[in-house]
Amino acid sequence: MLVHDPFDHELQARFRQMARELLQIGEDCASPKDLQHYLIELSALAGVIRHSVEHAAWRSLLAKGAPLVGKPSSREVRKQLRRPPQADQNHPAQAAQLAAVGNVIASAEHLRELATAAWLAGSAEETRREVDGARARRAQADAAVYDEILGGISRALGALPPDVQQTAREALGRELAGIRQRTGAKTPQP
């Protein structure tokens, strides 16, 4: 029969409180901008989780309570978790636990990378929306300028003597058609 130490209720309460808060933060996201903020903070949190698990593994499994001051680099800790010196053929469960903890650390790092990638993709989409909006505003402004120019041209043509108006309209039409052909733009008709 397996014998377990009494469960740490304080630790459980702390994790449950963090879980409730994390769920609430996700529920509070109501816009793409909220999601962007969430993703970048999730990336940072995943990095903290990675380091937290690494510290816990070092102190509890590898260094037997030693202070973090002497902790080796992250790379060395991960290496020891993969090939722990004290785990051998006689202790396969210990080796499995250490390897699994190493996988938890790697998974936290993957979560950090995935959240960052999702944030970057969202940033690209946000930029595309802003560019599309700027293009639409520019097209509206250009249309207003064209309307103003054509209105001015029509008023100017209206001020010409009637026998010259038709000739001027035809010349202006040819000029606008040439501009349209050279630029590929949709220029308004006089």
mmCIF file of N, CA, C and O in Angstrom, residues 54-138:
data_model
loop_
_atom_site.group_PDB
_atom_site.id
_atom_site.type_symbol
_atom_site.label_atom_id
_atom_site.label_comp_id
_atom_site.label_asym_id
_atom_site.label_seq_id
_atom_site.Cartn_x
_atom_site.Cartn_y
_atom_site.Cartn_z
ATOM 1 N N GLU A 54 11.143 24.490 -12.283
ATOM 2 C CA GLU A 54 12.583 24.212 -12.279
ATOM 3 C C GLU A 54 13.164 24.394 -10.876
ATOM 4 O O GLU A 54 13.936 23.551 -10.401
ATOM 5 N N HIS A 55 12.783 25.486 -10.206
ATOM 6 C CA HIS A 55 13.272 25.726 -8.840
ATOM 7 C C HIS A 55 12.782 24.625 -7.893
ATOM 8 O O HIS A 55 13.553 24.110 -7.076
ATOM 9 N N ALA A 56 11.491 24.281 -8.038
ATOM 10 C CA ALA A 56 10.933 23.231 -7.162
ATOM 11 C C ALA A 56 11.647 21.905 -7.404
ATOM 12 O O ALA A 56 11.973 21.192 -6.447
ATOM 13 N N ALA A 57 11.893 21.577 -8.661
ATOM 14 C CA ALA A 57 12.586 20.318 -8.981
ATOM 15 C C ALA A 57 14.001 20.327 -8.419
ATOM 16 O O ALA A 57 14.468 19.335 -7.856
ATOM 17 N N TRP A 58 14.672 21.450 -8.586
ATOM 18 C CA TRP A 58 16.056 21.531 -8.103
ATOM 19 C C TRP A 58 16.105 21.335 -6.584
ATOM 20 O O TRP A 58 16.831 20.490 -6.087
ATOM 21 N N ARG A 59 15.287 22.116 -5.872
ATOM 22 C CA ARG A 59 15.355 22.079 -4.405
ATOM 23 C C ARG A 59 14.819 20.780 -3.839
ATOM 24 O O ARG A 59 15.361 20.253 -2.878
ATOM 25 N N SER A 60 13.756 20.229 -4.425
ATOM 26 C CA SER A 60 13.118 19.068 -3.803
ATOM 27 C C SER A 60 13.655 17.733 -4.293
ATOM 28 O O SER A 60 13.709 16.780 -3.517
ATOM 29 N N LEU A 61 14.050 17.647 -5.548
ATOM 30 C CA LEU A 61 14.465 16.356 -6.096
ATOM 31 C C LEU A 61 15.970 16.229 -6.318
ATOM 32 O O LEU A 61 16.545 15.167 -6.100
ATOM 33 N N LEU A 62 16.593 17.290 -6.774
ATOM 34 C CA LEU A 62 18.002 17.188 -7.153
ATOM 35 C C LEU A 62 18.959 17.639 -6.058
ATOM 36 O O LEU A 62 20.029 17.064 -5.889
ATOM 37 N N ALA A 63 18.593 18.687 -5.328
ATOM 38 C CA ALA A 63 19.524 19.247 -4.330
ATOM 39 C C ALA A 63 19.079 18.985 -2.901
ATOM 40 O O ALA A 63 19.737 19.423 -1.966
ATOM 41 N N LYS A 64 17.982 18.314 -2.734
ATOM 42 C CA LYS A 64 17.483 17.932 -1.402
ATOM 43 C C LYS A 64 17.426 19.106 -0.432
ATOM 44 O O LYS A 64 18.018 19.094 0.642
ATOM 45 N N GLY A 65 16.720 20.175 -0.855
ATOM 46 C CA GLY A 65 16.494 21.317 0.023
ATOM 47 C C GLY A 65 17.560 22.387 0.000
ATOM 48 O O GLY A 65 17.476 23.359 0.759
ATOM 49 N N ALA A 66 18.554 22.258 -0.838
ATOM 50 C CA ALA A 66 19.618 23.272 -0.912
ATOM 51 C C ALA A 66 19.037 24.611 -1.350
ATOM 52 O O ALA A 66 18.036 24.664 -2.060
ATOM 53 N N PRO A 67 19.643 25.721 -0.942
ATOM 54 C CA PRO A 67 19.151 27.033 -1.362
ATOM 55 C C PRO A 67 19.346 27.231 -2.869
ATOM 56 O O PRO A 67 20.199 26.602 -3.497
ATOM 57 N N LEU A 68 18.546 28.114 -3.420
ATOM 58 C CA LEU A 68 18.625 28.390 -4.854
ATOM 59 C C LEU A 68 19.911 29.103 -5.251
ATOM 60 O O LEU A 68 20.258 29.142 -6.427
ATOM 61 N N VAL A 69 20.609 29.652 -4.273
ATOM 62 C CA VAL A 69 21.844 30.383 -4.554
ATOM 63 C C VAL A 69 22.821 29.515 -5.339
ATOM 64 O O VAL A 69 23.473 29.970 -6.259
ATOM 65 N N GLY A 70 22.923 28.252 -5.008
ATOM 66 C CA GLY A 70 23.873 27.366 -5.675
ATOM 67 C C GLY A 70 23.295 26.617 -6.861
ATOM 68 O O GLY A 70 23.951 25.735 -7.405
ATOM 69 N N LYS A 71 22.083 26.957 -7.243
ATOM 70 C CA LYS A 71 21.430 26.248 -8.347
ATOM 71 C C LYS A 71 22.198 26.464 -9.644
ATOM 72 O O LYS A 71 22.565 27.577 -9.982
ATOM 73 N N PRO A 72 22.432 25.393 -10.387
ATOM 74 C CA PRO A 72 23.125 25.553 -11.672
ATOM 75 C C PRO A 72 22.197 26.168 -12.722
ATOM 76 O O PRO A 72 21.030 26.443 -12.455
ATOM 77 N N SER A 73 22.704 26.333 -13.912
ATOM 78 C CA SER A 73 21.918 26.928 -14.992
ATOM 79 C C SER A 73 20.695 26.076 -15.313
ATOM 80 O O SER A 73 20.639 24.884 -14.979
ATOM 81 N N SER A 74 19.734 26.679 -15.981
ATOM 82 C CA SER A 74 18.523 25.960 -16.393
ATOM 83 C C SER A 74 18.884 24.764 -17.253
ATOM 84 O O SER A 74 18.291 23.690 -17.116
ATOM 85 N N ARG A 75 19.817 24.941 -18.136
ATOM 86 C CA ARG A 75 20.240 23.844 -19.018
ATOM 87 C C ARG A 75 20.769 22.661 -18.191
ATOM 88 O O ARG A 75 20.445 21.506 -18.460
ATOM 89 N N GLU A 76 21.569 22.970 -17.182
ATOM 90 C CA GLU A 76 22.125 21.909 -16.346
ATOM 91 C C GLU A 76 21.037 21.199 -15.542
ATOM 92 O O GLU A 76 21.065 19.973 -15.387
ATOM 93 N N VAL A 77 20.066 21.955 -15.034
ATOM 94 C CA VAL A 77 18.965 21.339 -14.287
ATOM 95 C C VAL A 77 18.189 20.396 -15.204
ATOM 96 O O VAL A 77 17.887 19.258 -14.837
ATOM 97 N N ARG A 78 17.870 20.857 -16.411
ATOM 98 C CA ARG A 78 17.138 19.995 -17.360
ATOM 99 C C ARG A 78 17.962 18.747 -17.684
ATOM 100 O O ARG A 78 17.412 17.646 -17.804
ATOM 101 N N LYS A 79 19.272 18.899 -17.811
ATOM 102 C CA LYS A 79 20.142 17.755 -18.102
ATOM 103 C C LYS A 79 20.102 16.759 -16.945
ATOM 104 O O LYS A 79 19.999 15.544 -17.159
ATOM 105 N N GLN A 80 20.156 17.260 -15.724
ATOM 106 C CA GLN A 80 20.109 16.373 -14.561
ATOM 107 C C GLN A 80 18.749 15.681 -14.444
ATOM 108 O O GLN A 80 18.670 14.540 -13.990
ATOM 109 N N LEU A 81 17.700 16.375 -14.858
ATOM 110 C CA LEU A 81 16.386 15.745 -14.812
ATOM 111 C C LEU A 81 16.286 14.613 -15.838
ATOM 112 O O LEU A 81 15.602 13.619 -15.610
ATOM 113 N N ARG A 82 16.968 14.762 -16.953
ATOM 114 C CA ARG A 82 16.961 13.703 -17.972
ATOM 115 C C ARG A 82 17.849 12.530 -17.571
ATOM 116 O O ARG A 82 17.547 11.386 -17.850
ATOM 117 N N ARG A 83 18.979 12.827 -16.960
ATOM 118 C CA ARG A 83 19.931 11.782 -16.565
ATOM 119 C C ARG A 83 20.387 12.033 -15.125
ATOM 120 O O ARG A 83 21.536 12.443 -14.895
ATOM 121 N N PRO A 84 19.499 11.831 -14.183
ATOM 122 C CA PRO A 84 19.875 12.112 -12.795
ATOM 123 C C PRO A 84 20.951 11.146 -12.306
ATOM 124 O O PRO A 84 20.849 9.942 -12.550
ATOM 125 N N PRO A 85 21.970 11.661 -11.654
ATOM 126 C CA PRO A 85 23.063 10.800 -11.191
ATOM 127 C C PRO A 85 22.597 9.787 -10.149
ATOM 128 O O PRO A 85 23.091 8.681 -10.095
ATOM 129 N N GLN A 86 21.629 10.161 -9.300
ATOM 130 C CA GLN A 86 21.217 9.255 -8.239
ATOM 131 C C GLN A 86 20.184 8.226 -8.700
ATOM 132 O O GLN A 86 19.902 7.274 -7.989
ATOM 133 N N ALA A 87 19.608 8.403 -9.868
ATOM 134 C CA ALA A 87 18.628 7.438 -10.366
ATOM 135 C C ALA A 87 19.355 6.387 -11.193
ATOM 136 O O ALA A 87 20.146 6.707 -12.057
ATOM 137 N N ASP A 88 19.086 5.160 -10.903
ATOM 138 C CA ASP A 88 19.727 4.094 -11.666
ATOM 139 C C ASP A 88 18.709 2.993 -11.936
ATOM 140 O O ASP A 88 17.509 3.180 -11.731
ATOM 141 N N GLN A 89 19.194 1.843 -12.345
ATOM 142 C CA GLN A 89 18.317 0.715 -12.665
ATOM 143 C C GLN A 89 17.465 0.290 -11.471
ATOM 144 O O GLN A 89 16.383 -0.249 -11.643
ATOM 145 N N ASN A 90 17.954 0.541 -10.279
ATOM 146 C CA ASN A 90 17.226 0.127 -9.084
ATOM 147 C C ASN A 90 16.122 1.101 -8.686
ATOM 148 O O ASN A 90 15.355 0.815 -7.779
ATOM 149 N N HIS A 91 16.072 2.263 -9.341
ATOM 150 C CA HIS A 91 15.081 3.294 -8.990
ATOM 151 C C HIS A 91 14.372 3.828 -10.248
ATOM 152 O O HIS A 91 14.455 5.019 -10.543
ATOM 153 N N PRO A 92 13.700 2.969 -10.990
ATOM 154 C CA PRO A 92 13.072 3.438 -12.243
ATOM 155 C C PRO A 92 11.957 4.461 -12.022
ATOM 156 O O PRO A 92 11.768 5.342 -12.845
ATOM 157 N N ALA A 93 11.230 4.374 -10.916
ATOM 158 C CA ALA A 93 10.155 5.343 -10.664
ATOM 159 C C ALA A 93 10.737 6.737 -10.443
ATOM 160 O O ALA A 93 10.177 7.739 -10.906
ATOM 161 N N GLN A 94 11.862 6.800 -9.758
ATOM 162 C CA GLN A 94 12.513 8.089 -9.532
ATOM 163 C C GLN A 94 12.962 8.688 -10.872
ATOM 164 O O GLN A 94 12.754 9.864 -11.135
ATOM 165 N N ALA A 95 13.560 7.872 -11.704
ATOM 166 C CA ALA A 95 13.993 8.350 -13.018
ATOM 167 C C ALA A 95 12.795 8.807 -13.840
ATOM 168 O O ALA A 95 12.847 9.839 -14.526
ATOM 169 N N ALA A 96 11.691 8.063 -13.756
ATOM 170 C CA ALA A 96 10.479 8.441 -14.496
ATOM 171 C C ALA A 96 9.924 9.766 -13.984
ATOM 172 O O ALA A 96 9.496 10.617 -14.764
ATOM 173 N N GLN A 97 9.919 9.936 -12.653
ATOM 174 C CA GLN A 97 9.415 11.191 -12.094
ATOM 175 C C GLN A 97 10.277 12.363 -12.549
ATOM 176 O O GLN A 97 9.760 13.397 -12.960
ATOM 177 N N LEU A 98 11.578 12.212 -12.479
ATOM 178 C CA LEU A 98 12.473 13.299 -12.887
ATOM 179 C C LEU A 98 12.279 13.635 -14.364
ATOM 180 O O LEU A 98 12.225 14.808 -14.745
ATOM 181 N N ALA A 99 12.155 12.593 -15.180
ATOM 182 C CA ALA A 99 11.931 12.839 -16.616
ATOM 183 C C ALA A 99 10.597 13.531 -16.840
ATOM 184 O O ALA A 99 10.489 14.443 -17.670
ATOM 185 N N ALA A 100 9.566 13.121 -16.095
ATOM 186 C CA ALA A 100 8.246 13.746 -16.244
ATOM 187 C C ALA A 100 8.284 15.206 -15.807
ATOM 188 O O ALA A 100 7.668 16.075 -16.446
ATOM 189 N N VAL A 101 8.996 15.508 -14.729
ATOM 190 C CA VAL A 101 9.143 16.907 -14.291
ATOM 191 C C VAL A 101 9.879 17.709 -15.368
ATOM 192 O O VAL A 101 9.519 18.852 -15.661
ATOM 193 N N GLY A 102 10.882 17.095 -15.975
ATOM 194 C CA GLY A 102 11.573 17.759 -17.093
ATOM 195 C C GLY A 102 10.611 18.047 -18.228
ATOM 196 O O GLY A 102 10.681 19.111 -18.866
ATOM 197 N N ASN A 103 9.675 17.136 -18.476
ATOM 198 C CA ASN A 103 8.663 17.358 -19.513
ATOM 199 C C ASN A 103 7.708 18.492 -19.140
ATOM 200 O O ASN A 103 7.250 19.234 -20.008
ATOM 201 N N VAL A 104 7.380 18.611 -17.854
ATOM 202 C CA VAL A 104 6.533 19.721 -17.398
ATOM 203 C C VAL A 104 7.250 21.042 -17.670
ATOM 204 O O VAL A 104 6.630 22.015 -18.166
ATOM 205 N N ILE A 105 8.528 21.109 -17.389
ATOM 206 C CA ILE A 105 9.310 22.325 -17.638
ATOM 207 C C ILE A 105 9.316 22.631 -19.139
ATOM 208 O O ILE A 105 9.083 23.772 -19.551
ATOM 209 N N ALA A 106 9.537 21.608 -19.957
ATOM 210 C CA ALA A 106 9.541 21.806 -21.414
ATOM 211 C C ALA A 106 8.160 22.245 -21.900
ATOM 212 O O ALA A 106 8.045 23.107 -22.772
ATOM 213 N N SER A 107 7.109 21.676 -21.320
ATOM 214 C CA SER A 107 5.747 22.049 -21.723
ATOM 215 C C SER A 107 5.450 23.504 -21.375
ATOM 216 O O SER A 107 4.803 24.211 -22.152
ATOM 217 N N ALA A 108 5.903 23.944 -20.222
ATOM 218 C CA ALA A 108 5.715 25.347 -19.845
ATOM 219 C C ALA A 108 6.443 26.259 -20.832
ATOM 220 O O ALA A 108 5.920 27.307 -21.239
ATOM 221 N N GLU A 109 7.622 25.844 -21.245
ATOM 222 C CA GLU A 109 8.376 26.632 -22.237
ATOM 223 C C GLU A 109 7.649 26.635 -23.575
ATOM 224 O O GLU A 109 7.573 27.659 -24.253
ATOM 225 N N HIS A 110 7.065 25.495 -23.946
ATOM 226 C CA HIS A 110 6.289 25.436 -25.195
ATOM 227 C C HIS A 110 5.062 26.340 -25.103
ATOM 228 O O HIS A 110 4.719 27.026 -26.075
ATOM 229 N N LEU A 111 4.395 26.343 -23.957
ATOM 230 C CA LEU A 111 3.242 27.230 -23.766
ATOM 231 C C LEU A 111 3.675 28.684 -23.933
ATOM 232 O O LEU A 111 2.983 29.472 -24.581
ATOM 233 N N ARG A 112 4.822 29.024 -23.366
ATOM 234 C CA ARG A 112 5.327 30.403 -23.510
ATOM 235 C C ARG A 112 5.536 30.734 -24.978
ATOM 236 O O ARG A 112 5.117 31.786 -25.462
ATOM 237 N N GLU A 113 6.168 29.822 -25.705
ATOM 238 C CA GLU A 113 6.434 30.051 -27.130
ATOM 239 C C GLU A 113 5.146 30.118 -27.941
ATOM 240 O O GLU A 113 5.012 30.967 -28.840
ATOM 241 N N LEU A 114 4.191 29.248 -27.634
ATOM 242 C CA LEU A 114 2.917 29.253 -28.365
ATOM 243 C C LEU A 114 2.118 30.525 -28.087
ATOM 244 O O LEU A 114 1.525 31.101 -29.004
ATOM 245 N N ALA A 115 2.098 30.953 -26.830
ATOM 246 C CA ALA A 115 1.380 32.187 -26.500
ATOM 247 C C ALA A 115 2.026 33.382 -27.195
ATOM 248 O O ALA A 115 1.329 34.269 -27.700
ATOM 249 N N THR A 116 3.345 33.390 -27.259
ATOM 250 C CA THR A 116 4.045 34.467 -27.965
ATOM 251 C C THR A 116 3.724 34.428 -29.460
ATOM 252 O O THR A 116 3.475 35.466 -30.078
ATOM 253 N N ALA A 117 3.709 33.236 -30.034
ATOM 254 C CA ALA A 117 3.378 33.097 -31.460
ATOM 255 C C ALA A 117 1.946 33.562 -31.731
ATOM 256 O O ALA A 117 1.686 34.249 -32.728
ATOM 257 N N ALA A 118 1.022 33.201 -30.850
ATOM 258 C CA ALA A 118 -0.372 33.642 -31.020
ATOM 259 C C ALA A 118 -0.461 35.156 -30.892
ATOM 260 O O ALA A 118 -1.204 35.817 -31.642
ATOM 261 N N TRP A 119 0.288 35.732 -29.966
ATOM 262 C CA TRP A 119 0.303 37.181 -29.815
ATOM 263 C C TRP A 119 0.857 37.850 -31.082
ATOM 264 O O TRP A 119 0.307 38.842 -31.563
ATOM 265 N N LEU A 120 1.943 37.288 -31.624
ATOM 266 C CA LEU A 120 2.522 37.854 -32.844
ATOM 267 C C LEU A 120 1.538 37.769 -34.010
ATOM 268 O O LEU A 120 1.399 38.724 -34.784
ATOM 269 N N ALA A 121 0.851 36.634 -34.138
ATOM 270 C CA ALA A 121 -0.146 36.492 -35.201
ATOM 271 C C ALA A 121 -1.275 37.505 -35.006
ATOM 272 O O ALA A 121 -1.739 38.126 -35.966
ATOM 273 N N GLY A 122 -1.696 37.675 -33.767
ATOM 274 C CA GLY A 122 -2.736 38.667 -33.480
ATOM 275 C C GLY A 122 -2.264 40.076 -33.769
ATOM 276 O O GLY A 122 -3.038 40.910 -34.249
ATOM 277 N N SER A 123 -0.999 40.349 -33.488
ATOM 278 C CA SER A 123 -0.449 41.675 -33.788
ATOM 279 C C SER A 123 -0.447 41.930 -35.292
ATOM 280 O O SER A 123 -0.758 43.029 -35.744
ATOM 281 N N ALA A 124 -0.111 40.898 -36.059
ATOM 282 C CA ALA A 124 -0.128 41.033 -37.517
ATOM 283 C C ALA A 124 -1.549 41.302 -37.997
ATOM 284 O O ALA A 124 -1.776 42.152 -38.872
ATOM 285 N N GLU A 125 -2.520 40.590 -37.430
ATOM 286 C CA GLU A 125 -3.922 40.795 -37.817
ATOM 287 C C GLU A 125 -4.393 42.190 -37.410
ATOM 288 O O GLU A 125 -5.080 42.867 -38.167
ATOM 289 N N GLU A 126 -4.005 42.620 -36.225
ATOM 290 C CA GLU A 126 -4.371 43.961 -35.755
ATOM 291 C C GLU A 126 -3.780 45.026 -36.682
ATOM 292 O O GLU A 126 -4.451 45.995 -37.043
ATOM 293 N N THR A 127 -2.541 44.822 -37.090
ATOM 294 C CA THR A 127 -1.891 45.754 -38.015
ATOM 295 C C THR A 127 -2.617 45.772 -39.354
ATOM 296 O O THR A 127 -2.847 46.835 -39.931
ATOM 297 N N ARG A 128 -3.016 44.580 -39.837
ATOM 298 C CA ARG A 128 -3.746 44.503 -41.109
ATOM 299 C C ARG A 128 -5.059 45.273 -41.020
ATOM 300 O O ARG A 128 -5.410 46.031 -41.921
ATOM 301 N N ARG A 129 -5.787 45.113 -39.914
ATOM 302 C CA ARG A 129 -7.055 45.838 -39.739
ATOM 303 C C ARG A 129 -6.821 47.344 -39.718
ATOM 304 O O ARG A 129 -7.584 48.109 -40.317
ATOM 305 N N GLU A 130 -5.762 47.764 -39.025
ATOM 306 C CA GLU A 130 -5.459 49.200 -38.965
ATOM 307 C C GLU A 130 -5.083 49.732 -40.343
ATOM 308 O O GLU A 130 -5.491 50.827 -40.722
ATOM 309 N N VAL A 131 -4.301 48.965 -41.102
ATOM 310 C CA VAL A 131 -3.923 49.380 -42.455
ATOM 311 C C VAL A 131 -5.157 49.455 -43.348
ATOM 312 O O VAL A 131 -5.322 50.413 -44.105
ATOM 313 N N ASP A 132 -6.027 48.442 -43.254
ATOM 314 C CA ASP A 132 -7.262 48.465 -44.049
ATOM 315 C C ASP A 132 -8.106 49.684 -43.704
ATOM 316 O O ASP A 132 -8.670 50.331 -44.583
ATOM 317 N N GLY A 133 -8.197 49.994 -42.419
ATOM 318 C CA GLY A 133 -8.943 51.181 -41.993
ATOM 319 C C GLY A 133 -8.322 52.464 -42.523
ATOM 320 O O GLY A 133 -9.032 53.363 -42.985
ATOM 321 N N ALA A 134 -6.999 52.532 -42.478
ATOM 322 C CA ALA A 134 -6.308 53.725 -42.996
ATOM 323 C C ALA A 134 -6.520 53.849 -44.503
ATOM 324 O O ALA A 134 -6.734 54.959 -45.020
ATOM 325 N N ARG A 135 -6.485 52.720 -45.200
ATOM 326 C CA ARG A 135 -6.731 52.753 -46.654
ATOM 327 C C ARG A 135 -8.150 53.216 -46.953
ATOM 328 O O ARG A 135 -8.371 53.988 -47.886
ATOM 329 N N ALA A 136 -9.109 52.742 -46.179
ATOM 330 C CA ALA A 136 -10.501 53.153 -46.391
ATOM 331 C C ALA A 136 -10.662 54.649 -46.138
ATOM 332 O O ALA A 136 -11.343 55.345 -46.914
ATOM 333 N N ARG A 137 -10.025 55.145 -45.068
ATOM 334 C CA ARG A 137 -10.098 56.597 -44.791
ATOM 335 C C ARG A 137 -9.427 57.397 -45.903
ATOM 336 O O ARG A 137 -9.921 58.446 -46.319
ATOM 337 N N ARG A 138 -8.305 56.875 -46.403
ATOM 338 C CA ARG A 138 -7.614 57.554 -47.505
ATOM 339 C C ARG A 138 -8.470 57.553 -48.763
ATOM 340 O O ARG A 138 -8.555 58.565 -49.461
#
